CSV table of C-alpha atoms in Angstrom, one decimal:
chain,number,residue,atom,x,y,z
P,1,MET,CA,34.9,5.8,16.5
P,2,LEU,CA,35.4,3.6,19.6
P,3,LYS,CA,39.0,2.9,20.6
P,4,PRO,CA,39.9,-0.6,21.7
P,5,ALA,CA,41.4,-1.3,24.9
P,6,TYR,CA,43.3,-4.3,23.6
P,7,ILE,CA,44.3,-5.1,20.1
P,8,SER,CA,45.8,-8.6,19.4
P,9,GLN,CA,49.3,-8.7,17.6
P,10,GLU,CA,48.2,-12.0,16.4
P,11,ASN,CA,45.0,-11.1,14.4
P,12,GLN,CA,44.8,-7.3,15.0
P,13,TYR,CA,41.4,-8.5,16.4
P,14,HIS,CA,40.2,-5.4,18.7
P,15,TYR,CA,38.7,-6.0,22.5
P,16,TYR,CA,37.1,-3.6,24.5
P,17,ALA,CA,36.7,-3.0,28.1
P,18,ALA,CA,33.9,-4.4,29.9
P,19,GLU,CA,32.9,-0.6,30.7
P,20,GLN,CA,32.9,-0.2,26.6
P,21,LEU,CA,30.5,-2.9,25.6
P,22,PRO,CA,27.3,-1.5,26.4
P,23,ILE,CA,28.6,1.5,24.3
P,24,LEU,CA,29.4,-0.8,21.2
P,25,ASP,CA,26.4,-2.7,21.5
P,26,THR,CA,24.5,0.6,21.2
P,27,ILE,CA,26.6,1.6,18.3
P,28,LEU,CA,25.9,-1.9,16.4
P,29,LEU,CA,22.4,-1.8,17.1
P,30,CYS,CA,21.6,1.6,15.7
P,31,ILE,CA,23.6,0.8,12.8
P,32,ASN,CA,21.6,-2.6,12.1
P,33,LEU,CA,18.4,-0.8,12.6
P,34,GLY,CA,19.7,1.6,9.3
P,35,LEU,CA,21.6,4.4,11.1
P,36,PRO,CA,24.6,5.3,8.8
P,37,LEU,CA,28.3,4.8,10.0
P,38,LYS,CA,28.9,8.1,9.0
P,39,GLU,CA,26.0,9.6,11.2
P,40,MET,CA,27.5,8.2,14.5
P,41,LYS,CA,30.2,10.5,14.5
P,42,ARG,CA,27.5,13.2,15.6
P,43,TYR,CA,27.0,11.3,18.8
P,44,ILE,CA,30.6,11.2,19.8
P,45,ASP,CA,32.3,14.3,21.1
P,46,SER,CA,36.4,15.6,20.7
P,47,GLU,CA,37.4,13.6,23.6
P,48,GLY,CA,35.7,10.1,22.4
P,49,ASN,CA,32.7,10.3,25.0
P,50,LEU,CA,29.5,8.6,23.2
P,51,ASN,CA,25.9,10.8,24.0
P,52,ALA,CA,24.5,7.5,24.8
P,53,ASP,CA,21.0,9.0,25.4
P,54,GLU,CA,20.7,10.6,22.3
P,55,LEU,CA,22.4,7.5,20.4
P,56,LEU,CA,19.4,5.6,22.4
P,57,LEU,CA,16.4,7.6,21.7
P,58,GLN,CA,17.6,7.7,17.7
P,59,GLY,CA,17.8,3.9,17.8
P,60,LYS,CA,14.3,3.8,19.3
P,61,THR,CA,12.8,5.9,16.6
P,62,LEU,CA,14.7,3.5,14.0
P,63,ALA,CA,13.3,0.5,16.0
P,64,GLN,CA,9.4,2.1,15.7
P,65,LYS,CA,9.8,2.8,12.3
P,66,HIS,CA,11.0,-0.9,11.2
P,67,ILE,CA,8.1,-2.3,13.7
P,68,GLN,CA,5.5,0.1,11.8
P,69,GLU,CA,6.6,-1.2,8.4
P,70,ILE,CA,6.6,-4.9,9.3
P,71,GLN,CA,3.1,-4.6,10.5
P,72,THR,CA,2.2,-2.9,7.6
P,73,GLN,CA,4.0,-5.7,5.0
P,74,LEU,CA,2.1,-8.5,7.1
P,75,ARG,CA,-1.2,-6.4,6.7
P,76,THR,CA,-0.9,-6.2,3.2
P,77,ILE,CA,0.1,-10.0,3.1
P,78,GLU,CA,-2.8,-11.2,4.8
P,79,HIS,CA,-5.1,-8.9,3.1
P,80,SER,CA,-3.8,-10.3,-0.2
P,81,LEU,CA,-4.4,-13.8,0.8
P,82,ASN,CA,-8.0,-13.2,1.4
P,83,ARG,CA,-8.6,-11.6,-1.6
P,84,LEU,CA,-6.9,-14.5,-3.4
P,85,GLN,CA,-9.1,-16.7,-1.9
P,86,SER,CA,-12.4,-14.6,-2.7
P,87,ASP,CA,-11.3,-13.9,-6.3
P,88,LYS,CA,-11.0,-17.9,-7.1
P,89,GLY,CA,-14.9,-18.3,-7.3
P,90,LEU,CA,-15.5,-15.4,-9.9
P,91,THR,CA,-13.6,-16.8,-12.7
P,92,ASN,CA,-15.4,-16.5,-15.9
P,93,ARG,CA,-19.0,-15.7,-14.6
P,94,ASN,CA,-21.4,-14.6,-17.3
P,95,GLY,CA,-24.2,-12.3,-16.7
P,96,VAL,CA,-25.1,-10.1,-14.0
P,97,TYR,CA,-24.9,-11.5,-10.7
P,98,THR,CA,-25.3,-10.6,-6.8
P,99,ARG,CA,-22.4,-11.4,-4.2
P,100,ARG,CA,-21.6,-9.9,-0.6
P,101,ILE,CA,-18.5,-7.8,-0.5
P,102,GLU,CA,-17.3,-7.2,2.8
P,103,CYS,CA,-16.1,-3.6,4.2
P,104,ARG,CA,-13.3,-2.0,2.0
P,105,HIS,CA,-11.3,1.2,2.8
P,106,ILE,CA,-9.9,3.0,0.0
P,107,VAL,CA,-8.0,6.4,-1.1
P,108,THR,CA,-9.1,8.1,-4.2
P,109,SER,CA,-7.9,10.3,-6.8
P,110,PRO,CA,-8.8,13.9,-5.8
P,111,THR,CA,-11.6,15.1,-8.2
P,112,PHE,CA,-14.2,13.4,-10.2
P,113,GLN,CA,-13.5,13.9,-13.6
P,114,GLU,CA,-15.8,13.4,-16.8
P,115,LYS,CA,-13.3,12.4,-19.7
P,116,LEU,CA,-12.0,9.0,-19.4
P,117,GLU,CA,-8.4,8.7,-21.0
P,118,VAL,CA,-6.2,5.9,-22.0
P,119,GLY,CA,-3.6,5.4,-19.6
P,120,SER,CA,-4.7,7.7,-17.0
P,121,MET,CA,-5.9,5.2,-14.7
P,122,GLU,CA,-2.4,3.8,-14.9
P,123,VAL,CA,-0.9,6.9,-14.0
P,124,THR,CA,-3.1,7.8,-11.2
P,125,ILE,CA,-3.4,4.4,-9.5
P,126,ASN,CA,0.5,4.5,-9.7
P,127,GLN,CA,0.7,7.8,-7.9
P,128,LEU,CA,-1.8,6.8,-5.6
P,129,PHE,CA,0.4,3.3,-4.5
P,130,THR,CA,3.2,5.7,-4.2
P,131,ARG,CA,1.3,8.4,-1.7
P,132,ALA,CA,-0.3,5.2,-0.3
P,133,GLN,CA,3.4,3.5,0.7
P,134,ALA,CA,4.6,6.5,1.7
P,135,ASP,CA,2.1,7.1,4.5
P,136,PHE,CA,2.2,3.4,5.5
P,137,LEU,CA,-1.2,2.5,4.2
P,138,ALA,CA,-0.3,-0.9,3.1
P,139,PRO,CA,-1.8,-0.6,-0.5
P,140,ILE,CA,-3.0,-3.9,-2.1
P,141,MET,CA,-4.2,-4.8,-5.5
P,142,PRO,CA,-7.8,-4.2,-5.6
P,143,ALA,CA,-7.8,-1.1,-7.7
P,144,GLY,CA,-9.9,0.3,-10.2
P,145,LEU,CA,-13.0,3.3,-10.8
P,146,MET,CA,-15.6,4.8,-9.0
P,147,LEU,CA,-18.4,5.9,-11.3
P,148,ARG,CA,-21.3,8.4,-10.7
P,149,HIS,CA,-24.2,8.5,-13.2
P,150,ASP,CA,-26.4,11.7,-12.6
P,151,GLY,CA,-29.5,10.1,-14.2
P,152,LYS,CA,-29.5,12.5,-17.4
P,153,GLY,CA,-26.7,10.7,-19.5
P,154,ASN,CA,-23.6,12.2,-17.8
P,155,PHE,CA,-20.9,10.1,-15.7
P,156,SER,CA,-18.0,11.2,-14.3
P,157,HIS,CA,-15.2,8.9,-12.2
P,158,CYS,CA,-12.4,8.6,-9.8
P,159,PHE,CA,-9.5,6.2,-9.5
P,160,PHE,CA,-9.3,4.5,-6.3
P,161,LEU,CA,-6.8,2.0,-4.4
P,162,GLU,CA,-7.6,-0.5,-1.8
P,163,ILE,CA,-5.6,0.0,1.4
P,164,ALA,CA,-5.1,-3.0,4.4
P,165,ASN,CA,-4.3,-0.5,7.0
P,166,ALA,CA,-7.7,1.3,7.7
P,167,GLU,CA,-6.1,2.0,11.2
P,168,ALA,CA,-4.0,5.2,10.2
P,169,SER,CA,-5.2,8.6,10.8
P,170,GLN,CA,-5.6,9.9,7.2
P,171,GLU,CA,-8.4,12.2,6.1
P,172,GLN,CA,-8.5,11.0,2.5
P,173,ILE,CA,-9.7,7.6,3.7
P,174,ILE,CA,-13.0,6.4,2.1
P,175,THR,CA,-15.0,3.2,3.9
P,176,LEU,CA,-17.3,1.5,1.4
P,177,PRO,CA,-19.4,-0.5,3.9
P,178,ALA,CA,-20.2,-4.3,3.6
P,179,GLY,CA,-23.0,-5.2,1.6
P,180,ASP,CA,-24.8,-6.8,-1.6
P,181,TYR,CA,-23.8,-5.8,-5.0
P,182,ALA,CA,-25.2,-6.4,-8.5
P,183,CYS,CA,-22.0,-7.5,-10.2
P,184,LEU,CA,-21.1,-8.0,-13.9
P,185,GLN,CA,-17.7,-9.0,-15.4
P,186,MET,CA,-15.8,-7.7,-18.5
P,187,ASP,CA,-12.0,-6.9,-19.9
P,188,MET,CA,-10.4,-3.3,-18.9
P,189,ASP,CA,-8.3,-3.3,-21.9
P,190,ASN,CA,-10.9,-0.8,-23.5
P,191,VAL,CA,-11.6,2.2,-20.8
P,192,SER,CA,-13.8,3.7,-23.4
P,193,ASP,CA,-16.4,0.9,-23.0
P,194,ILE,CA,-16.7,1.5,-19.3
P,195,TYR,CA,-19.3,4.5,-19.3
P,196,GLU,CA,-21.4,2.5,-22.1
P,197,THR,CA,-21.7,-0.8,-20.7
P,198,ALA,CA,-22.7,0.9,-17.1
P,199,SER,CA,-25.4,2.7,-19.0
P,200,ASN,CA,-26.3,-0.6,-20.9
P,201,ILE,CA,-26.5,-2.6,-17.8
P,202,TRP,CA,-28.7,-0.3,-15.4
P,203,GLY,CA,-29.9,2.1,-17.8
P,204,ALA,CA,-29.2,5.7,-18.6
P,205,ASP,CA,-31.8,7.2,-16.7
P,206,GLN,CA,-31.0,6.1,-13.4
P,207,GLU,CA,-29.0,7.8,-10.9
P,208,MET,CA,-26.3,5.6,-9.7
P,209,THR,CA,-22.5,4.7,-8.6
P,210,VAL,CA,-20.8,1.8,-9.9
P,211,ILE,CA,-17.4,0.6,-8.6
P,212,VAL,CA,-15.2,-1.0,-11.4
P,213,SER,CA,-12.7,-3.0,-9.3
P,214,ASN,CA,-9.9,-5.1,-11.0
P,215,ILE,CA,-9.8,-8.8,-10.3
P,216,TYR,CA,-6.9,-11.2,-9.4
P,217,LYS,CA,-5.3,-13.5,-11.7
P,218,LYS,CA,-2.5,-15.9,-11.1
P,219,LYS,CA,-1.4,-15.1,-14.5
P,220,PHE,CA,-1.1,-11.4,-15.8
P,221,SER,CA,-2.0,-10.2,-19.2
P,222,LEU,CA,-2.2,-7.0,-20.8
P,223,LYS,CA,-4.5,-8.8,-22.9
P,224,ASN,CA,-6.7,-10.0,-20.4
P,225,ARG,CA,-7.7,-7.7,-17.7
P,226,PRO,CA,-10.7,-8.7,-16.2
P,227,ALA,CA,-13.0,-6.3,-14.0
P,228,GLU,CA,-15.9,-6.5,-11.9
P,229,PHE,CA,-18.4,-4.1,-12.0
P,230,GLN,CA,-19.9,-3.4,-8.4
P,231,ARG,CA,-23.4,-1.6,-8.0
P,232,PRO,CA,-24.7,-1.4,-4.7
P,233,LEU,CA,-28.1,-3.0,-4.3
């Protein structure tokens, strides 16, 4: 790709002229940033001249993408650490209790549905997670359902996933403001009980919105998946 000025007969090392070193540095920089070596030929003409301007612009684009990815990863780590600390005090709490929950940002499934099917939560949240990753929204562990009750015995729901990167310009981001919530814990292993549980606690004749969010545990088990019902006060 870049013809060396001298090749050592002893060890076959390639040596380049001083004028070639900035070009070599640019090539190596772009390769380290993820530009495939086979694509590098696009930037070199038939006479071996490098289009440095175009290559540097491509390198800048790649560097900016890496910076964005690292910033997203840092937000995810910081938010997960904060969540770990806050969830430590939630272990095995009985009955309804009140606690303050700070501002959260979520993405949700497109529509509210009435029928809650086994497996639908896992499928939908996995889809939300993949989409949020692609949009650099820093998806994080808190996920679950948002329930709506019309006061006439009819429930509907959508699924949600919390994100750490609320600075992203995305129409689908919903902000849940900080506030006090009436809370109750239960296992998420039987999703068919979720509507009934909400009705039993807060009454089947009340209009309400209830968030059902999973709770972090150091040791995960499919047989014990604690969740917290959260009704804003």
